[in-house]
mmCIF file of C-alpha atoms in Angstrom:
data_model
loop_
_atom_site.group_PDB
_atom_site.id
_atom_site.type_symbol
_atom_site.label_atom_id
_atom_site.label_comp_id
_atom_site.label_asym_id
_atom_site.label_seq_id
_atom_site.Cartn_x
_atom_site.Cartn_y
_atom_site.Cartn_z
ATOM 1 C CA LEU A 1 0.000 0.000 0.000
ATOM 2 C CA ASP A 2 1.270 3.441 -0.791
ATOM 3 C CA ARG A 3 0.898 6.335 1.624
ATOM 4 C CA ASN A 4 -1.684 8.171 -0.504
ATOM 5 C CA ARG A 5 -4.038 5.181 -0.475
ATOM 6 C CA VAL A 6 -3.711 4.878 3.295
ATOM 7 C CA HIS A 7 -4.442 8.598 3.688
ATOM 8 C CA ARG A 8 -7.509 8.210 1.454
ATOM 9 C CA VAL A 9 -9.030 5.291 3.400
ATOM 10 C CA ILE A 10 -8.420 7.156 6.670
ATOM 11 C CA ARG A 11 -10.033 10.308 5.286
ATOM 12 C CA ASP A 12 -13.016 8.305 3.962
ATOM 13 C CA GLY A 13 -13.559 6.638 7.342
ATOM 14 C CA GLN A 14 -12.660 3.143 6.110
ATOM 15 C CA LEU A 15 -9.650 2.834 8.446
ATOM 16 C CA GLU A 16 -9.538 4.039 12.022
ATOM 17 C CA PHE A 17 -6.743 3.724 14.563
ATOM 18 C CA VAL A 18 -7.589 2.773 18.141
ATOM 19 C CA GLY A 19 -5.248 2.922 21.101
ATOM 20 C CA GLY A 20 -2.399 4.209 19.026
ATOM 21 C CA GLY A 21 0.319 3.862 21.642
ATOM 22 C CA TRP A 22 3.704 2.362 20.909
ATOM 23 C CA VAL A 23 2.465 -0.816 22.633
ATOM 24 C CA GLN A 24 -0.650 -2.027 24.438
ATOM 25 C CA HIS A 25 0.777 -1.645 27.922
ATOM 26 C CA ASP A 26 0.279 -3.716 31.028
ATOM 27 C CA GLU A 27 -1.766 -1.891 33.674
ATOM 28 C CA ALA A 28 -0.336 -3.447 36.833
ATOM 29 C CA LEU A 29 3.378 -2.631 36.837
ATOM 30 C CA PRO A 30 4.253 0.421 34.689
ATOM 31 C CA SER A 31 4.328 3.873 36.232
ATOM 32 C CA TRP A 32 1.833 6.413 34.911
ATOM 33 C CA GLN A 33 4.787 8.314 33.449
ATOM 34 C CA ALA A 34 5.821 5.273 31.381
ATOM 35 C CA ILE A 35 2.244 4.834 30.133
ATOM 36 C CA VAL A 36 1.956 8.490 29.122
ATOM 37 C CA GLN A 37 5.339 8.345 27.394
ATOM 38 C CA GLN A 38 4.553 5.281 25.267
ATOM 39 C CA VAL A 39 1.103 6.605 24.279
ATOM 40 C CA SER A 40 2.637 9.986 23.422
ATOM 41 C CA GLU A 41 5.258 8.266 21.262
ATOM 42 C CA GLY A 42 2.608 6.448 19.238
ATOM 43 C CA HIS A 43 0.261 9.421 18.963
ATOM 44 C CA THR A 44 3.085 11.725 17.862
ATOM 45 C CA TRP A 45 3.963 9.290 15.066
ATOM 46 C CA LEU A 46 0.323 8.968 13.932
ATOM 47 C CA LEU A 47 -0.170 12.730 13.973
ATOM 48 C CA LYS A 48 3.031 13.342 12.013
ATOM 49 C CA ASN A 49 2.374 10.647 9.398
ATOM 50 C CA PHE A 50 -1.429 10.616 9.075
ATOM 51 C CA GLY A 51 -2.685 13.766 10.790
ATOM 52 C CA ILE A 52 -4.845 11.878 13.285
ATOM 53 C CA ARG A 53 -5.009 11.182 17.002
ATOM 54 C CA PRO A 54 -6.987 8.169 18.256
ATOM 55 C CA THR A 55 -9.905 8.937 20.562
ATOM 56 C CA VAL A 56 -10.686 5.351 21.635
ATOM 57 C CA ALA A 57 -8.318 3.515 23.995
ATOM 58 C CA TRP A 58 -7.870 -0.186 23.212
ATOM 59 C CA GLN A 59 -6.840 -2.371 26.170
ATOM 60 C CA ILE A 60 -8.319 -5.718 25.144
ATOM 61 C CA ASP A 61 -5.383 -7.913 26.128
ATOM 62 C CA ALA A 62 -4.180 -6.349 29.368
ATOM 63 C CA ALA A 63 -4.057 -8.909 32.186
ATOM 64 C CA GLY A 64 -6.436 -6.963 34.413
ATOM 65 C CA HIS A 65 -7.172 -3.272 34.666
ATOM 66 C CA SER A 66 -6.035 -0.523 37.007
ATOM 67 C CA ASP A 67 -8.402 1.902 38.723
ATOM 68 C CA VAL A 68 -6.331 4.819 37.403
ATOM 69 C CA THR A 69 -6.928 3.783 33.773
ATOM 70 C CA PRO A 70 -10.131 5.759 33.055
ATOM 71 C CA SER A 71 -8.881 9.000 34.608
ATOM 72 C CA LEU A 72 -5.424 8.698 33.032
ATOM 73 C CA PHE A 73 -6.846 7.934 29.591
ATOM 74 C CA GLY A 74 -9.399 10.738 29.939
ATOM 75 C CA LEU A 75 -6.617 13.193 30.714
ATOM 76 C CA MET A 76 -4.762 11.951 27.603
ATOM 77 C CA GLY A 77 -7.745 12.885 25.435
ATOM 78 C CA TYR A 78 -9.429 9.537 24.914
ATOM 79 C CA GLU A 79 -13.229 9.642 24.747
ATOM 80 C CA ALA A 80 -13.856 5.926 25.254
ATOM 81 C CA LEU A 81 -12.145 2.684 26.257
ATOM 82 C CA VAL A 82 -12.554 -0.919 25.076
ATOM 83 C CA ILE A 83 -11.529 -3.713 27.455
ATOM 84 C CA ASN A 84 -11.877 -7.477 27.500
ATOM 85 C CA ARG A 85 -10.013 -9.390 30.207
ATOM 86 C CA ILE A 86 -12.133 -9.114 33.319
ATOM 87 C CA HIS A 87 -13.000 -12.015 35.625
ATOM 88 C CA TYR A 88 -15.456 -14.332 33.898
ATOM 89 C CA ARG A 89 -17.924 -14.166 36.802
ATOM 90 C CA ILE A 90 -17.978 -10.379 36.669
ATOM 91 C CA LYS A 91 -18.383 -10.492 32.890
ATOM 92 C CA GLN A 92 -21.291 -12.916 33.239
ATOM 93 C CA GLN A 93 -22.908 -10.677 35.854
ATOM 94 C CA PHE A 94 -22.481 -7.638 33.588
ATOM 95 C CA LYS A 95 -23.998 -9.550 30.656
ATOM 96 C CA THR A 96 -27.029 -10.543 32.722
ATOM 97 C CA SER A 97 -27.576 -6.990 33.967
ATOM 98 C CA LYS A 98 -26.686 -5.357 30.614
ATOM 99 C CA HIS A 99 -23.772 -3.431 32.108
ATOM 100 C CA MET A 100 -21.265 -4.265 29.358
ATOM 101 C CA GLU A 101 -21.059 -0.535 28.611
ATOM 102 C CA PHE A 102 -20.740 1.944 31.440
ATOM 103 C CA PHE A 103 -19.031 5.129 32.552
ATOM 104 C CA TRP A 104 -16.016 4.002 34.559
ATOM 105 C CA LYS A 105 -15.184 6.408 37.373
ATOM 106 C CA GLY A 106 -11.694 5.453 38.478
ATOM 107 C CA ALA A 107 -9.125 6.774 40.911
ATOM 108 C CA GLU A 108 -7.956 10.358 41.060
ATOM 109 C CA VAL A 109 -5.048 11.257 38.782
ATOM 110 C CA GLY A 110 -3.416 14.670 39.058
ATOM 111 C CA GLY A 111 -6.243 15.873 41.275
ATOM 112 C CA GLN A 112 -8.869 14.881 38.707
ATOM 113 C CA VAL A 113 -11.315 12.037 38.209
ATOM 114 C CA ARG A 114 -12.414 11.551 34.602
ATOM 115 C CA PRO A 115 -15.249 9.044 34.050
ATOM 116 C CA LEU A 116 -14.681 7.267 30.742
ATOM 117 C CA LEU A 117 -17.225 5.480 28.549
ATOM 118 C CA THR A 118 -16.090 1.845 28.708
ATOM 119 C CA HIS A 119 -17.136 -1.054 26.489
ATOM 120 C CA ILE A 120 -16.439 -4.702 27.399
ATOM 121 C CA LEU A 121 -16.176 -7.172 24.533
ATOM 122 C CA ALA A 122 -18.910 -9.816 24.754
ATOM 123 C CA GLU A 123 -16.532 -12.655 24.049
ATOM 124 C CA HIS A 124 -12.811 -12.860 23.400
ATOM 125 C CA PHE A 125 -11.295 -10.531 20.798
ATOM 126 C CA SER A 126 -11.251 -13.284 18.193
ATOM 127 C CA ALA A 127 -13.759 -13.610 15.363
ATOM 128 C CA PRO A 128 -17.034 -15.379 16.134
ATOM 129 C CA GLU A 129 -16.622 -19.153 16.041
ATOM 130 C CA GLY A 130 -16.650 -20.366 12.458
ATOM 131 C CA TYR A 131 -15.745 -16.954 10.989
ATOM 132 C CA ASP A 132 -11.958 -16.862 11.347
ATOM 133 C CA PHE A 133 -11.265 -17.777 7.751
ATOM 134 C CA GLU A 134 -7.573 -18.445 8.374
ATOM 135 C CA SER A 135 -8.266 -21.178 10.930
ATOM 136 C CA ALA A 136 -7.978 -24.822 9.958
ATOM 137 C CA GLY A 137 -11.390 -26.383 9.493
ATOM 138 C CA VAL A 138 -13.238 -23.109 8.891
ATOM 139 C CA ARG A 139 -14.913 -23.279 5.510
ATOM 140 C CA GLN A 140 -14.804 -20.447 3.034
ATOM 141 C CA VAL A 141 -18.135 -18.752 2.273
ATOM 142 C CA THR A 142 -19.915 -20.575 -0.542
ATOM 143 C CA ASN A 143 -23.485 -20.098 0.710
ATOM 144 C CA ALA A 144 -23.717 -16.474 1.876
ATOM 145 C CA LYS A 145 -27.306 -16.806 3.081
ATOM 146 C CA ARG A 146 -26.612 -19.740 5.398
ATOM 147 C CA ARG A 147 -23.425 -18.210 6.815
ATOM 148 C CA SER A 148 -25.094 -14.794 7.229
ATOM 149 C CA ASP A 149 -28.097 -16.272 9.010
ATOM 150 C CA ARG A 150 -25.782 -18.014 11.486
ATOM 151 C CA LEU A 151 -23.731 -14.846 12.028
ATOM 152 C CA VAL A 152 -26.890 -12.792 12.649
ATOM 153 C CA LYS A 153 -28.000 -15.373 15.232
ATOM 154 C CA ILE A 154 -24.678 -14.913 17.052
ATOM 155 C CA MET A 155 -25.014 -11.118 16.852
ATOM 156 C CA ARG A 156 -28.546 -11.215 18.269
ATOM 157 C CA GLU A 157 -27.324 -13.303 21.196
ATOM 158 C CA ARG A 158 -24.528 -10.822 21.892
ATOM 159 C CA ALA A 159 -26.758 -7.766 21.435
ATOM 160 C CA ALA A 160 -28.853 -8.965 24.388
ATOM 161 C CA PHE A 161 -25.927 -8.087 26.700
ATOM 162 C CA TYR A 162 -25.996 -4.372 25.810
ATOM 163 C CA ARG A 163 -28.458 -1.519 26.295
ATOM 164 C CA THR A 164 -27.485 0.399 23.166
ATOM 165 C CA HIS A 165 -28.289 -0.354 19.533
ATOM 166 C CA HIS A 166 -24.641 -0.722 18.496
ATOM 167 C CA LEU A 167 -22.582 -3.886 18.699
ATOM 168 C CA MET A 168 -18.837 -4.178 18.213
ATOM 169 C CA VAL A 169 -17.715 -7.533 16.884
ATOM 170 C CA PRO A 170 -13.986 -7.965 16.317
ATOM 171 C CA PHE A 171 -12.703 -10.163 13.523
ATOM 172 C CA GLY A 172 -9.184 -11.510 13.863
ATOM 173 C CA ASP A 173 -7.049 -12.632 16.784
ATOM 174 C CA ASP A 174 -3.372 -12.933 17.657
ATOM 175 C CA LEU A 175 -1.275 -13.529 14.542
ATOM 176 C CA ARG A 176 -4.220 -13.146 12.169
ATOM 177 C CA PHE A 177 -4.477 -11.461 8.786
ATOM 178 C CA LEU A 178 -1.269 -13.161 7.703
ATOM 179 C CA ALA A 179 -3.464 -14.479 4.887
ATOM 180 C CA ALA A 180 -5.597 -11.337 4.756
ATOM 181 C CA ASP A 181 -7.050 -12.195 1.350
ATOM 182 C CA LYS A 182 -8.937 -15.129 2.915
ATOM 183 C CA GLN A 183 -10.368 -12.911 5.631
ATOM 184 C CA PHE A 184 -11.369 -10.004 3.400
ATOM 185 C CA THR A 185 -12.686 -12.099 0.490
ATOM 186 C CA ASN A 186 -15.062 -13.982 2.790
ATOM 187 C CA MET A 187 -16.039 -10.925 4.812
ATOM 188 C CA GLU A 188 -16.868 -9.115 1.578
ATOM 189 C CA LYS A 189 -19.272 -11.900 0.571
ATOM 190 C CA LEU A 190 -21.055 -11.638 3.920
ATOM 191 C CA ILE A 191 -21.159 -7.834 3.854
ATOM 192 C CA ARG A 192 -22.596 -7.765 0.332
ATOM 193 C CA TYR A 193 -25.268 -10.254 1.289
ATOM 194 C CA HIS A 194 -26.149 -8.324 4.452
ATOM 195 C CA CYS A 195 -26.390 -5.051 2.541
ATOM 196 C CA SER A 196 -28.758 -6.651 0.033
ATOM 197 C CA TYR A 197 -31.143 -7.780 2.794
ATOM 198 C CA ILE A 198 -30.531 -5.070 5.389
ATOM 199 C CA ASN A 199 -34.144 -4.853 6.656
ATOM 200 C CA TYR A 200 -34.262 -8.614 7.210
ATOM 201 C CA PHE A 201 -31.095 -8.552 9.309
ATOM 202 C CA ILE A 202 -31.949 -5.669 11.652
ATOM 203 C CA VAL A 203 -30.852 -6.935 15.077
#
């Protein structure tokens, strides 16, 4: 990909950066100064090269979360946070009570408390089962209707955990999109089918 094409898809809203730090940091051990420094490093690079600054923090693989996270991220300019790894019993309780999105009011940082809109992924950050097209045993899409109907069923089940009308469903996982053509070719078939029958699929 050349830089102009990347700039175009960013400008057209087809590509969005989340998190944007140098790394996705651990939340237990690093000092707040180290966290600010690594996020600043990544954001400076993105601003210099693409003219953007991410507004959504992405901490889906941190092994637990710190109570300073929402205030610290709020002070860094993030408007929302996506997390994943919370205790399974707490996640189940949040699903039952539809608290998978909430304003997280954490600890004071620099004399301030900044509640941050927080979204918990319904499942792991991998694609829904049967839709990671790089995995062994996962069939490619040959019958878009059947595969779309099954995907919509999964989405309806997940939507029941949230109060809003929006559902985030990640596709991918660790070490995925190494064969990106498989992922995108099959996703495109599902997207085209969904768009053709959009009223039928309203979740």
